[in-house]
Amino acid sequence: MQIGEAVPEEIATRARESFARQGLMAHLGAEITEVRAGLVTLRLPFRPELTQQHGYFHAGGTSAIADSAGGYAGFTLFPEGSSVLTVEFKLNLLSPAQGAFLEATGRVIRHGRTLTICQLDVWGVEGARRRNVATGLQSLICLHDRPDSPAAG
Amino acid sequence: MQIGEAVPEEIATRARESFARQGLMAHLGAEITEVRAGLVTLRLPFRPELTQQHGYFHAGGTSAIADSAGGYAGFTLFPEGSSVLTVEFKLNLLSPAQGAFLEATGRVIRHGRTLTICQLDVWGVEGARRRNVATGLQSLICLHDRPDSPAAG
Amino acid sequence: MQIGEAVPEEIATRARESFARQGLMAHLGAEITEVRAGLVTLRLPFRPELTQQHGYFHAGGTSAIADSAGGYAGFTLFPEGSSVLTVEFKLNLLSPAQGAFLEATGRVIRHGRTLTICQLDVWGVEGARRRNVATGLQSLICLHDRPDSPAAG
Amino acid sequence: MQIGEAVPEEIATRARESFARQGLMAHLGAEITEVRAGLVTLRLPFRPELTQQHGYFHAGGTSAIADSAGGYAGFTLFPEGSSVLTVEFKLNLLSPAQGAFLEATGRVIRHGRTLTICQLDVWGVEGARRRNVATGLQSLICLHDRPDSPAAG
């Protein structure tokens, strides 16, 4: 598969179902808006419950959706019956995270059997204005012997 | 001031009041448990609203408290009338984040007029067991001309 | 200036002269091959003096040219009389660094008065084959009161 | 083994022999000064061939010894017949890297079958003065099927 191309429905469903089991994403109000091969987009609408002390989105929310976007981007390329863990990530916060919503994209830049590396980007979107508020890199590990199923949780 | 020593009450109050204005910390259920010079500790009790797909704490929650702990650790050393922004951070997720609560510590390792660098650590605590689930580094910038007050928010 | 556009000759000269004062670049055998606005490319030909234990380029050489490429990319946008320091950088080593030469690009992705953030990429090049062997992010600080001149060294 | 305790002579020899095959370490003039379990120290004496434009040690040299120190710290814990690759690292440059020599320490903070995480520190040493000039984190992968021997290079 090429990064960014369409994925079979069962892969998209597997990613969406796993996302739906992330209690934090529901608690923050994040939705998954796009699932492509090695490329996943999430959206997080602004709420006062997501702010830091100046009223912008807190970097913790920015990080949460960036991490999940990258994790599921990798997951779309993993074999059935495996699951994904984040090994590490690094984010540069480029501008105050403002807007009606944040959009986070995880994009696989290197896919291996064990390790997969993603580029993470988060935009603050307000009407037609779209600003890159954070960029980062993430290393994921594929756990080949651990299904990502509710029973395995 | 030496890192880890007691701070004057007005500095601790300034940090606690700013923390109280972070909508995300209240929404996650995090508390600030210790404010010392260049050293702040936060606590985040487990709730299903904080999980990732396997039922552990989501890395987004881990990151949120690590980032705030570091930010306020730096803030205790900043002059009055200034505020703090995170420039970037990097976290290594060392083990699944499990336990009755997470504890995050931010500790200043280099303090400068413009930039301050913190070590971030997060532990998963269950009874007497305490495990380092994440470690990281964070760069903060001191905004000398921007008070961290509600009106400035 | 737009990132990637041509720069006035005095800016390119300022970057090249500063690069020429980096003893390490000469010792490794690195050359500066392109200076554009916020975008600098370096080249490092393979030599046994640059290897790690398996015979590939050592990550230290990869890092050295990535760091200098990013530093000079930022420097092209800095005002006269200032100099540049790296605050931090992070590199993911995507594949063994092999080839007749490495090429490193630093590209500014956010330019501010105090802090400038660059994306770093290193390719291993062998004939027509070009492989992204490392990617990273770098934070630079502009020292407004410190000329980057030999006398200031 | 506990981190920092003595290692059997064959493990120390394995690390020192591998280090001796790193062309870059010899070219920079770095020596390995201590090999303990999960803890390795390197030393890099100052030379004009190692400088950046202001006459300090270039961050590339700092990175090179930090990366090798961490890699060999991990390697001391790896099984025979395996080798080590750096997945990623991040360094914060805390102060100008000055002194008669730099000393880099890699210390394992989490050791797993596949991934090992190290803390990296570099000091600038001048007489009795010792300053932490860089600190970082590094992720290593253990290649179980690839001996770290000259023939395998």
Coordinates of C-alpha atoms in Angstrom, one line a residue:
Chain A
M1 CA 0.0 0.0 0.0
Q2 CA 1.1 3.6 -0.7
I3 CA 0.8 6.0 2.2
G4 CA -2.4 8.0 1.8
E5 CA -4.3 5.6 -0.5
A6 CA -7.6 4.1 0.4
V7 CA -7.7 1.1 2.8
P8 CA -10.0 -1.9 2.7
E9 CA -13.1 -1.4 4.8
E10 CA -12.1 -4.0 7.4
I11 CA -8.9 -2.1 8.2
A12 CA -10.7 1.2 8.5
T13 CA -13.2 -0.5 10.8
R14 CA -10.5 -2.1 12.9
A15 CA -8.9 1.3 13.5
R16 CA -12.3 3.1 14.2
E17 CA -13.3 0.4 16.7
S18 CA -10.0 0.5 18.5
F19 CA -10.3 4.3 18.6
A20 CA -13.8 4.0 20.0
R21 CA -12.3 2.0 22.9
Q22 CA -10.0 4.9 23.9
G23 CA -11.9 6.4 26.9
L24 CA -9.7 9.5 26.7
M25 CA -10.7 10.4 23.1
A26 CA -14.4 10.4 24.0
H27 CA -13.7 12.3 27.2
L28 CA -11.9 15.0 25.3
G29 CA -14.5 15.0 22.5
A30 CA -12.1 13.8 19.7
E31 CA -13.4 12.2 16.5
I32 CA -11.6 10.2 13.9
T33 CA -12.3 11.8 10.5
E34 CA -10.1 10.0 8.1
V35 CA -8.4 6.6 7.9
R36 CA -6.1 6.0 4.9
A37 CA -3.1 3.7 4.5
G38 CA -0.6 5.0 7.0
L39 CA -2.5 8.3 7.4
V40 CA -5.1 9.1 10.0
T41 CA -6.8 12.4 10.9
L42 CA -8.5 13.3 14.1
R43 CA -10.5 16.4 15.0
L44 CA -10.9 18.0 18.5
P45 CA -13.5 20.8 18.8
F46 CA -12.7 23.6 21.3
R47 CA -14.2 23.4 24.8
P48 CA -13.3 25.2 28.0
E49 CA -12.5 21.8 29.4
L50 CA -9.5 21.5 27.1
T51 CA -7.7 24.7 28.0
Q52 CA -4.4 25.8 29.6
Q53 CA -4.1 28.8 31.8
H54 CA -4.3 31.4 28.9
G55 CA -7.4 29.9 27.4
Y56 CA -5.7 28.1 24.5
F57 CA -5.9 24.3 23.9
H58 CA -3.6 22.7 26.5
A59 CA -0.6 20.9 25.0
G60 CA -1.9 17.7 26.7
G61 CA -4.9 17.7 24.4
T62 CA -2.7 18.5 21.4
S63 CA -0.4 15.6 22.3
A64 CA -3.3 13.2 23.0
I65 CA -4.8 13.6 19.5
A66 CA -1.3 13.7 17.8
D67 CA -0.4 10.5 19.6
S68 CA -3.6 8.7 18.7
A69 CA -3.5 9.9 15.1
G70 CA 0.0 8.5 14.7
G71 CA -0.7 5.3 16.5
Y72 CA -3.7 4.5 14.2
A73 CA -1.8 5.6 11.1
G74 CA 0.7 2.9 12.0
F75 CA -2.0 0.5 12.9
T76 CA -3.5 0.5 9.4
L77 CA -0.3 -1.0 8.2
F78 CA 0.1 -3.7 10.9
P79 CA -0.9 -7.3 10.3
E80 CA -4.2 -8.7 11.7
G81 CA -3.9 -9.9 15.3
S82 CA -1.3 -7.3 16.3
S83 CA -1.5 -4.1 18.3
V84 CA 0.3 -0.9 18.6
L85 CA 2.2 0.9 21.4
T86 CA 3.9 4.3 21.3
V87 CA 7.6 4.0 22.2
E88 CA 8.3 7.7 22.3
F89 CA 7.2 11.0 20.7
K90 CA 8.5 14.5 20.5
L91 CA 6.4 17.6 19.7
N92 CA 7.4 21.1 18.9
L93 CA 4.6 23.5 19.8
L94 CA 4.9 26.1 17.0
S95 CA 2.1 28.6 17.9
P96 CA -0.6 28.9 20.5
A97 CA -3.2 26.2 19.8
Q98 CA -6.3 28.2 19.0
G99 CA -9.3 27.8 16.8
A100 CA -12.8 26.3 16.6
F101 CA -11.1 22.9 16.4
L102 CA -7.7 21.2 16.2
E103 CA -7.0 18.7 13.5
A104 CA -4.2 16.2 14.0
T105 CA -2.6 14.1 11.3
G106 CA -0.4 11.1 11.8
R107 CA 1.5 10.0 8.7
V108 CA 3.8 7.0 8.5
I109 CA 7.3 8.0 7.2
R110 CA 8.9 4.6 7.7
H111 CA 7.2 1.3 8.2
G112 CA 9.1 -1.8 9.5
R113 CA 8.2 -5.1 10.9
T114 CA 8.9 -4.0 14.4
L115 CA 9.2 -0.2 14.4
T116 CA 7.1 2.3 12.5
I117 CA 7.9 6.1 12.5
C118 CA 5.3 8.7 12.0
Q119 CA 5.3 12.4 11.4
L120 CA 2.7 14.2 13.6
D121 CA 1.1 17.5 12.7
V122 CA -1.6 19.5 14.5
W123 CA -3.5 22.4 13.0
G124 CA -5.7 25.0 14.6
V125 CA -8.6 25.7 12.4
E126 CA -10.9 28.8 12.5
G127 CA -13.1 29.2 9.4
A128 CA -10.8 29.3 6.4
R129 CA -7.7 29.9 8.6
R130 CA -5.5 26.8 9.2
R131 CA -2.3 27.1 11.2
N132 CA 0.2 24.4 12.0
V133 CA 0.3 24.6 15.8
A134 CA 2.5 21.6 16.5
T135 CA 4.7 19.2 14.6
G136 CA 6.5 16.1 15.8
L137 CA 7.9 12.6 15.4
Q138 CA 6.7 9.4 16.9
S139 CA 8.1 5.8 17.2
L140 CA 5.6 3.0 17.4
I141 CA 6.2 -0.7 18.1
C142 CA 4.1 -3.5 16.6
L143 CA 3.2 -6.1 19.1
H144 CA 2.7 -9.2 16.9
D145 CA 1.4 -11.5 19.6
R146 CA -1.2 -9.2 21.1
P147 CA -4.5 -8.7 19.4
D148 CA -6.0 -5.2 19.8
S149 CA -9.4 -6.6 20.9
P150 CA -11.7 -5.7 23.8
A151 CA -11.0 -9.1 25.4
A152 CA -7.3 -8.5 25.3
G153 CA -7.6 -5.1 27.0
Chain B
M1 CA 17.0 29.1 45.2
Q2 CA 18.1 25.5 45.1
I3 CA 16.0 23.1 43.0
G4 CA 13.7 21.3 45.4
E5 CA 13.8 23.7 48.3
A6 CA 10.7 25.4 49.8
V7 CA 9.3 28.4 48.0
P8 CA 7.7 31.5 49.5
E9 CA 3.9 31.1 49.8
E10 CA 3.1 33.7 47.1
I11 CA 5.0 31.7 44.5
A12 CA 3.3 28.5 45.4
T13 CA -0.1 30.3 45.3
R14 CA 0.7 31.8 41.9
A15 CA 1.5 28.3 40.5
R16 CA -1.6 26.8 42.1
E17 CA -3.9 29.5 40.9
S18 CA -2.6 29.3 37.4
F19 CA -3.0 25.5 37.5
A20 CA -6.6 26.0 38.6
R21 CA -7.2 28.0 35.4
Q22 CA -6.2 25.0 33.3
G23 CA -9.5 23.6 32.2
L24 CA -7.9 20.4 31.0
M25 CA -6.4 19.5 34.4
A26 CA -9.8 19.7 36.1
H27 CA -11.5 17.8 33.2
L28 CA -8.9 15.0 33.6
G29 CA -9.1 15.1 37.4
A30 CA -5.5 16.1 38.0
E31 CA -4.4 17.8 41.2
I32 CA -1.2 19.6 42.1
T33 CA 0.3 18.0 45.1
E34 CA 3.7 19.6 45.6
V35 CA 5.2 23.0 44.6
R36 CA 8.9 23.5 45.4
A37 CA 11.5 25.6 43.7
G38 CA 11.9 24.2 40.2
L39 CA 10.0 21.1 41.2
V40 CA 6.3 20.4 40.8
T41 CA 4.3 17.2 41.3
L42 CA 0.9 16.4 39.9
R43 CA -1.4 13.4 40.6
L44 CA -3.9 11.9 38.2
P45 CA -6.2 9.2 39.6
F46 CA -7.3 6.4 37.3
R47 CA -10.7 6.7 35.6
P48 CA -12.1 4.9 32.5
E49 CA -12.3 8.3 30.9
L50 CA -8.5 8.4 30.7
T51 CA -7.8 5.1 28.9
Q52 CA -6.4 4.0 25.6
Q53 CA -7.6 0.9 23.8
H54 CA -6.1 -1.6 26.1
G55 CA -7.4 0.0 29.3
Y56 CA -4.2 1.6 30.5
F57 CA -3.8 5.4 30.9
H58 CA -3.6 7.0 27.4
A59 CA -0.3 8.6 26.6
G60 CA -2.2 11.9 26.1
G61 CA -3.1 12.0 29.8
T62 CA 0.5 11.0 30.7
S63 CA 1.7 13.8 28.5
A64 CA -0.7 16.4 29.8
I65 CA 0.3 16.0 33.4
A66 CA 4.0 15.7 32.5
D67 CA 3.8 18.9 30.5
S68 CA 1.9 20.8 33.3
A69 CA 4.3 19.6 36.0
G70 CA 7.3 20.8 34.0
G71 CA 5.7 24.1 33.0
Y72 CA 4.9 24.9 36.7
A73 CA 8.3 23.7 37.8
G74 CA 9.8 26.4 35.5
F75 CA 7.2 28.9 36.5
T76 CA 8.2 28.8 40.2
L77 CA 11.6 30.3 39.1
F78 CA 10.2 33.0 36.7
P79 CA 10.0 36.6 37.7
E80 CA 6.6 38.1 38.7
G81 CA 4.6 39.4 35.8
S82 CA 5.9 36.7 33.4
S83 CA 4.3 33.6 32.0
V84 CA 5.4 30.2 30.6
L85 CA 5.0 28.4 27.3
T86 CA 6.2 25.0 26.3
V87 CA 8.5 25.2 23.3
E88 CA 8.8 21.4 22.9
F89 CA 8.9 18.2 24.8
K90 CA 9.8 14.6 24.2
L91 CA 8.6 11.6 26.2
N92 CA 9.7 8.0 26.2
L93 CA 6.9 5.7 27.3
L94 CA 8.8 3.1 29.3
S95 CA 6.0 0.8 30.5
P96 CA 2.2 0.5 30.2
A97 CA 0.8 3.4 32.3
Q98 CA -1.1 1.5 35.0
G99 CA -2.0 2.0 38.6
A100 CA -4.5 3.6 41.0
F101 CA -3.0 7.0 40.0
L102 CA -0.2 8.5 37.9
E103 CA 2.3 10.9 39.5
A104 CA 4.2 13.4 37.3
T105 CA 7.2 15.3 38.4
G106 CA 8.7 18.2 36.5
R107 CA 12.2 19.2 37.7
V108 CA 14.2 22.1 36.3
I109 CA 17.7 21.0 35.1
R110 CA 18.7 24.3 33.6
H111 CA 17.3 27.7 34.2
G112 CA 18.0 30.6 32.0
R113 CA 16.6 34.1 31.5
T114 CA 14.8 33.0 28.3
L115 CA 14.8 29.2 28.2
T116 CA 14.4 26.7 31.0
I117 CA 14.8 22.9 30.6
C118 CA 13.0 20.3 32.7
Q119 CA 13.2 16.6 33.2
L120 CA 9.8 15.0 33.2
D121 CA 9.0 11.8 34.9
V122 CA 5.7 9.9 35.4
W123 CA 5.1 7.0 37.7
G124 CA 2.3 4.6 37.9
V125 CA 1.5 4.0 41.5
E126 CA -0.5 1.0 43.0
G127 CA -0.2 0.6 46.7
A128 CA 3.5 0.4 47.6
R129 CA 4.4 -0.3 43.9
R130 CA 5.8 2.7 42.0
R131 CA 6.9 2.3 38.4
N132 CA 8.5 4.9 36.1
V133 CA 6.2 4.7 33.2
A134 CA 7.5 7.7 31.2
T135 CA 10.5 10.0 31.2
G136 CA 11.2 13.0 29.1
L137 CA 12.7 16.4 28.5
Q138 CA 10.9 19.7 28.0
S139 CA 12.0 23.2 26.9
L140 CA 10.1 26.2 28.3
I141 CA 10.2 29.8 27.3
C142 CA 9.7 32.6 29.8
L143 CA 7.5 35.4 28.4
H144 CA 8.7 38.4 30.3
D145 CA 6.1 40.8 29.0
R146 CA 3.0 38.7 29.5
P147 CA 1.5 38.3 33.0
D148 CA -0.1 34.9 33.7
S149 CA -3.3 36.4 35.1
P150 CA -6.9 35.6 34.4
A151 CA -7.3 39.0 32.6
A152 CA -4.4 38.2 30.3
G153 CA -6.0 34.8 29.4
Chain C
M1 CA 11.4 36.0 2.3
Q2 CA 9.8 32.7 1.4
I3 CA 11.5 29.5 2.5
G4 CA 13.5 28.1 -0.3
E5 CA 13.9 31.3 -2.4
A6 CA 17.2 32.8 -3.3
V7 CA 19.0 34.9 -0.8
P8 CA 21.1 38.1 -1.3
E9 CA 24.7 37.3 -1.9
E10 CA 25.8 38.8 1.4
I11 CA 23.6 36.4 3.4
A12 CA 24.9 33.4 1.5
T13 CA 28.4 34.6 2.1
R14 CA 27.8 35.1 5.8
A15 CA 26.5 31.5 6.1
R16 CA 29.4 30.1 4.1
E17 CA 32.0 32.0 6.0
S18 CA 30.6 30.9 9.3
F19 CA 30.4 27.3 8.1
A20 CA 34.1 27.6 7.1
R21 CA 35.0 28.4 10.7
Q22 CA 33.4 25.1 12.0
G23 CA 36.5 23.0 12.5
L24 CA 34.4 19.9 12.7
M25 CA 32.9 20.3 9.3
A26 CA 36.3 20.4 7.6
H27 CA 37.6 17.5 9.8
L28 CA 34.6 15.4 8.7
G29 CA 35.0 16.5 5.1
A30 CA 31.5 18.2 4.8
E31 CA 30.7 20.9 2.3
I32 CA 27.9 23.4 2.1
T33 CA 26.2 22.9 -1.3
E34 CA 23.2 25.1 -1.2
V35 CA 22.1 28.3 0.8
R36 CA 18.6 29.5 0.2
A37 CA 16.2 31.4 2.5
G38 CA 15.7 29.2 5.5
L39 CA 17.0 26.2 3.6
V40 CA 20.6 24.9 3.6
T41 CA 22.0 21.7 2.2
L42 CA 25.3 20.0 3.2
R43 CA 27.1 17.1 1.7
L44 CA 29.4 14.5 3.4
P45 CA 31.3 12.0 1.2
F46 CA 31.9 8.6 2.6
R47 CA 35.2 7.9 4.3
P48 CA 36.3 5.0 6.6
E49 CA 36.9 7.8 9.2
L50 CA 33.2 8.4 9.5
T51 CA 32.0 4.9 10.2
Q52 CA 30.3 3.1 13.1
Q53 CA 31.1 -0.5 13.9
H54 CA 29.2 -2.1 11.0
G55 CA 30.8 0.1 8.4
Y56 CA 27.9 2.6 7.9
F57 CA 28.1 6.3 8.6
H58 CA 28.1 6.8 12.3
A59 CA 25.0 8.6 13.7
G60 CA 27.4 11.2 15.0
G61 CA 28.3 12.3 11.5
T62 CA 24.7 12.2 10.4
S63 CA 23.8 14.4 13.4
A64 CA 26.7 16.8 12.9
I65 CA 25.7 17.7 9.3
A66 CA 22.0 17.7 10.2
D67 CA 22.6 20.1 13.0
S68 CA 24.8 22.4 10.9
A69 CA 22.3 22.4 8.0
G70 CA 19.5 23.4 10.3
G71 CA 21.6 26.0 12.2
Y72 CA 22.6 27.7 8.9
A73 CA 19.0 27.4 7.5
G74 CA 17.9 29.5 10.5
F75 CA 20.9 31.8 10.3
T76 CA 19.9 32.9 6.8
L77 CA 16.8 34.5 8.3
F78 CA 18.5 36.1 11.3
P79 CA 19.3 39.8 11.4
E80 CA 22.9 41.0 10.9
G81 CA 25.0 41.0 14.0
S82 CA 23.3 38.0 15.5
S83 CA 24.4 34.4 15.9
V84 CA 22.7 31.1 16.2
L85 CA 22.8 28.3 18.9
T86 CA 21.1 25.0 18.8
V87 CA 18.8 24.6 21.8
E88 CA 17.9 21.0 21.2
F89 CA 17.4 18.5 18.4
K90 CA 15.9 15.0 17.9
L91 CA 16.7 12.6 15.1
N92 CA 15.0 9.4 14.1
L93 CA 17.5 7.1 12.3
L94 CA 15.3 5.6 9.6
S95 CA 17.7 3.2 7.8
P96 CA 21.4 2.4 7.9
A97 CA 23.2 5.5 6.7
Q98 CA 24.9 4.2 3.5
G99 CA 26.0 5.6 0.2
A100 CA 28.7 7.5 -1.6
F101 CA 27.7 10.5 0.3
L102 CA 25.1 11.8 2.8
E103 CA 23.1 14.9 2.0
A104 CA 21.6 16.9 4.9
T105 CA 18.9 19.5 4.6
G106 CA 17.8 21.9 7.2
R107 CA 14.5 23.7 6.5
V108 CA 12.9 26.3 8.7
I109 CA 9.3 25.5 9.5
R110 CA 8.7 28.3 12.0
H111 CA 10.7 31.5 12.3
G112 CA 10.3 33.7 15.3
R113 CA 12.3 36.6 16.8
T114 CA 13.8 34.4 19.5
L115 CA 13.2 30.8 18.5
T116 CA 13.3 29.2 15.1
I117 CA 12.3 25.5 14.4
C118 CA 13.8 23.4 11.6
Q119 CA 13.0 20.1 10.0
L120 CA 16.2 18.1 9.4
D121 CA 16.5 15.4 6.8
V122 CA 19.5 13.3 5.8
W123 CA 19.7 11.2 2.7
G124 CA 22.1 8.4 1.8
V125 CA 22.9 8.8 -1.9
E126 CA 24.4 6.2 -4.2
G127 CA 24.2 6.9 -7.9
A128 CA 20.5 7.5 -8.7
R129 CA 19.4 6.0 -5.4
R130 CA 18.5 8.4 -2.7
R131 CA 17.2 7.2 0.7
N132 CA 16.0 9.2 3.7
V133 CA 18.2 7.8 6.4
A134 CA 17.3 10.3 9.2
T135 CA 14.7 12.9 9.9
G136 CA 14.4 15.2 12.9
L137 CA 13.4 18.5 14.4
Q138 CA 15.6 21.2 15.8
S139 CA 15.1 24.3 18.0
L140 CA 17.4 27.2 17.4
I141 CA 17.8 30.4 19.4
C142 CA 18.9 33.7 17.9
L143 CA 21.4 35.6 20.0
H144 CA 20.7 39.2 19.0
D145 CA 23.6 40.7 20.9
R146 CA 26.4 38.4 19.7
P147 CA 27.9 38.7 16.2
D148 CA 28.9 35.5 14.5
S149 CA 32.3 36.9 13.6
P150 CA 35.8 35.4 14.0
A151 CA 36.6 38.0 16.7
A152 CA 33.6 37.1 18.7
G153 CA 34.5 33.4 18.7
Chain D
M1 CA 22.9 -7.3 36.6
Q2 CA 22.3 -3.9 38.3
I3 CA 23.0 -0.8 36.3
G4 CA 26.5 0.5 37.2
E5 CA 27.9 -2.7 38.6
A6 CA 31.0 -4.4 37.2
V7 CA 30.7 -6.6 34.1
P8 CA 32.5 -9.8 33.2
E9 CA 35.7 -9.1 31.3
E10 CA 34.4 -10.6 28.0
I11 CA 31.5 -8.2 28.0
A12 CA 33.8 -5.2 28.5
T13 CA 36.1 -6.6 25.8
R14 CA 33.2 -7.0 23.4
A15 CA 32.2 -3.4 23.9
R16 CA 35.8 -2.1 23.6
E17 CA 36.5 -4.0 20.5
S18 CA 33.3 -2.8 18.8
F19 CA 34.1 0.7 19.9
A20 CA 37.5 0.3 18.3
R21 CA 35.8 -0.5 15.0
Q22 CA 34.0 2.9 14.9
G23 CA 36.1 4.9 12.5
L24 CA 34.5 8.1 13.6
M25 CA 35.5 7.7 17.3
A26 CA 39.2 7.4 16.3
H27 CA 38.9 10.3 13.8
L28 CA 37.4 12.5 16.5
G29 CA 39.9 11.3 19.1
A30 CA 37.4 9.8 21.5
E31 CA 38.3 7.1 24.0
I32 CA 36.2 4.7 26.0
T33 CA 37.0 5.2 29.7
E34 CA 34.5 3.1 31.6
V35 CA 32.4 0.0 30.8
R36 CA 30.0 -1.1 33.5
A37 CA 26.6 -2.9 33.3
G38 CA 24.3 -0.6 31.3
L39 CA 26.7 2.3 31.9
V40 CA 29.5 3.5 29.5
T41 CA 31.7 6.6 29.7
L42 CA 33.6 8.2 26.8
R43 CA 36.0 11.0 26.7
L44 CA 36.8 13.5 23.9
P45 CA 39.7 15.9 24.3
F46 CA 39.4 19.3 22.8
R47 CA 41.0 19.9 19.4
P48 CA 40.4 22.7 16.9
E49 CA 39.1 20.0 14.5
L50 CA 36.1 19.6 16.7
T51 CA 34.8 23.1 16.9
Q52 CA 31.7 25.0 15.7
Q53 CA 31.9 28.6 14.5
H54 CA 32.5 30.2 18.0
G55 CA 35.3 27.9 18.9
Y56 CA 33.3 25.6 21.3
F57 CA 32.9 21.8 20.7
H58 CA 30.4 21.4 17.8
A59 CA 27.1 19.7 18.7
G60 CA 28.0 17.0 16.2
G61 CA 30.9 15.9 18.4
T62 CA 28.8 16.1 21.5
S63 CA 26.1 14.0 19.8
A64 CA 28.6 11.5 18.4
I65 CA 30.0 10.6 21.8
A66 CA 26.6 10.7 23.5
D67 CA 25.2 8.3 20.9
S68 CA 28.2 5.9 21.2
A69 CA 28.1 6.0 25.0
G70 CA 24.4 5.1 25.1
G71 CA 24.8 2.5 22.4
Y72 CA 27.5 0.6 24.2
A73 CA 25.7 1.0 27.6
G74 CA 22.8 -0.9 26.0
F75 CA 25.2 -3.3 24.3
T76 CA 26.6 -4.5 27.7
L77 CA 23.2 -5.9 28.5
F78 CA 22.5 -7.5 25.1
P79 CA 22.9 -11.3 24.6
E80 CA 26.0 -12.6 22.7
G81 CA 25.6 -12.7 19.0
S82 CA 23.4 -9.6 18.9
S83 CA 24.1 -6.0 17.8
V84 CA 22.8 -2.6 18.6
L85 CA 21.3 0.2 16.5
T86 CA 20.1 3.6 17.5
V87 CA 16.5 4.1 16.7
E88 CA 16.4 7.8 17.7
F89 CA 17.8 10.2 20.2
K90 CA 17.1 13.7 21.4
L91 CA 19.6 16.1 23.0
N92 CA 19.2 19.3 24.8
L93 CA 22.3 21.5 24.6
L94 CA 22.3 23.1 28.0
S95 CA 25.5 25.3 27.9
P96 CA 28.3 26.0 25.4
A97 CA 30.4 22.8 25.2
Q98 CA 33.7 24.0 26.5
G99 CA 36.6 22.5 28.4
A100 CA 39.8 20.5 28.1
F101 CA 37.6 17.5 27.3
L102 CA 34.0 16.3 27.1
E103 CA 32.9 13.3 29.0
A104 CA 29.7 11.5 27.8
T105 CA 27.8 8.9 29.9
G106 CA 25.1 6.6 28.6
R107 CA 23.1 4.9 31.3
V108 CA 20.3 2.4 30.6
I109 CA 17.1 3.4 32.2
R110 CA 14.9 0.7 30.8
H111 CA 16.1 -2.6 29.3
G112 CA 13.8 -4.8 27.3
R113 CA 14.2 -7.7 24.9
T114 CA 13.8 -5.5 21.8
L115 CA 14.1 -1.9 23.0
T116 CA 16.4 -0.3 25.5
I117 CA 16.2 3.3 26.6
C118 CA 19.2 5.3 27.8
Q119 CA 19.8 8.6 29.4
L120 CA 22.6 10.5 27.8
D121 CA 24.7 13.2 29.6
V122 CA 27.7 15.1 28.4
W123 CA 29.9 17.2 30.6
G124 CA 32.5 19.8 29.8
V125 CA 35.5 19.4 32.1
E126 CA 38.2 21.9 32.8
G127 CA 40.3 21.2 35.8
A128 CA 38.0 20.7 38.8
R129 CA 35.1 22.3 36.9
R130 CA 32.5 20.0 35.5
R131 CA 29.5 21.3 33.7
N132 CA 26.5 19.4 32.3
V133 CA 26.6 20.7 28.7
A134 CA 24.0 18.3 27.2
T135 CA 21.4 15.8 28.3
G136 CA 19.2 13.5 26.3
L137 CA 17.3 10.3 25.8
Q138 CA 18.0 7.5 23.3
S139 CA 16.1 4.5 22.1
L140 CA 18.1 1.5 21.0
I141 CA 17.1 -1.7 19.3
C142 CA 18.7 -5.1 19.8
L143 CA 19.2 -7.0 16.6
H144 CA 19.1 -10.6 17.9
D145 CA 20.2 -12.1 14.6
R146 CA 23.1 -9.9 13.7
P147 CA 26.4 -10.4 15.4
D148 CA 28.4 -7.3 16.0
S149 CA 31.6 -8.8 14.5
P150 CA 34.1 -7.4 11.9
A151 CA 32.9 -10.0 9.4
A152 CA 29.3 -8.9 9.8
G153 CA 30.2 -5.2 9.1

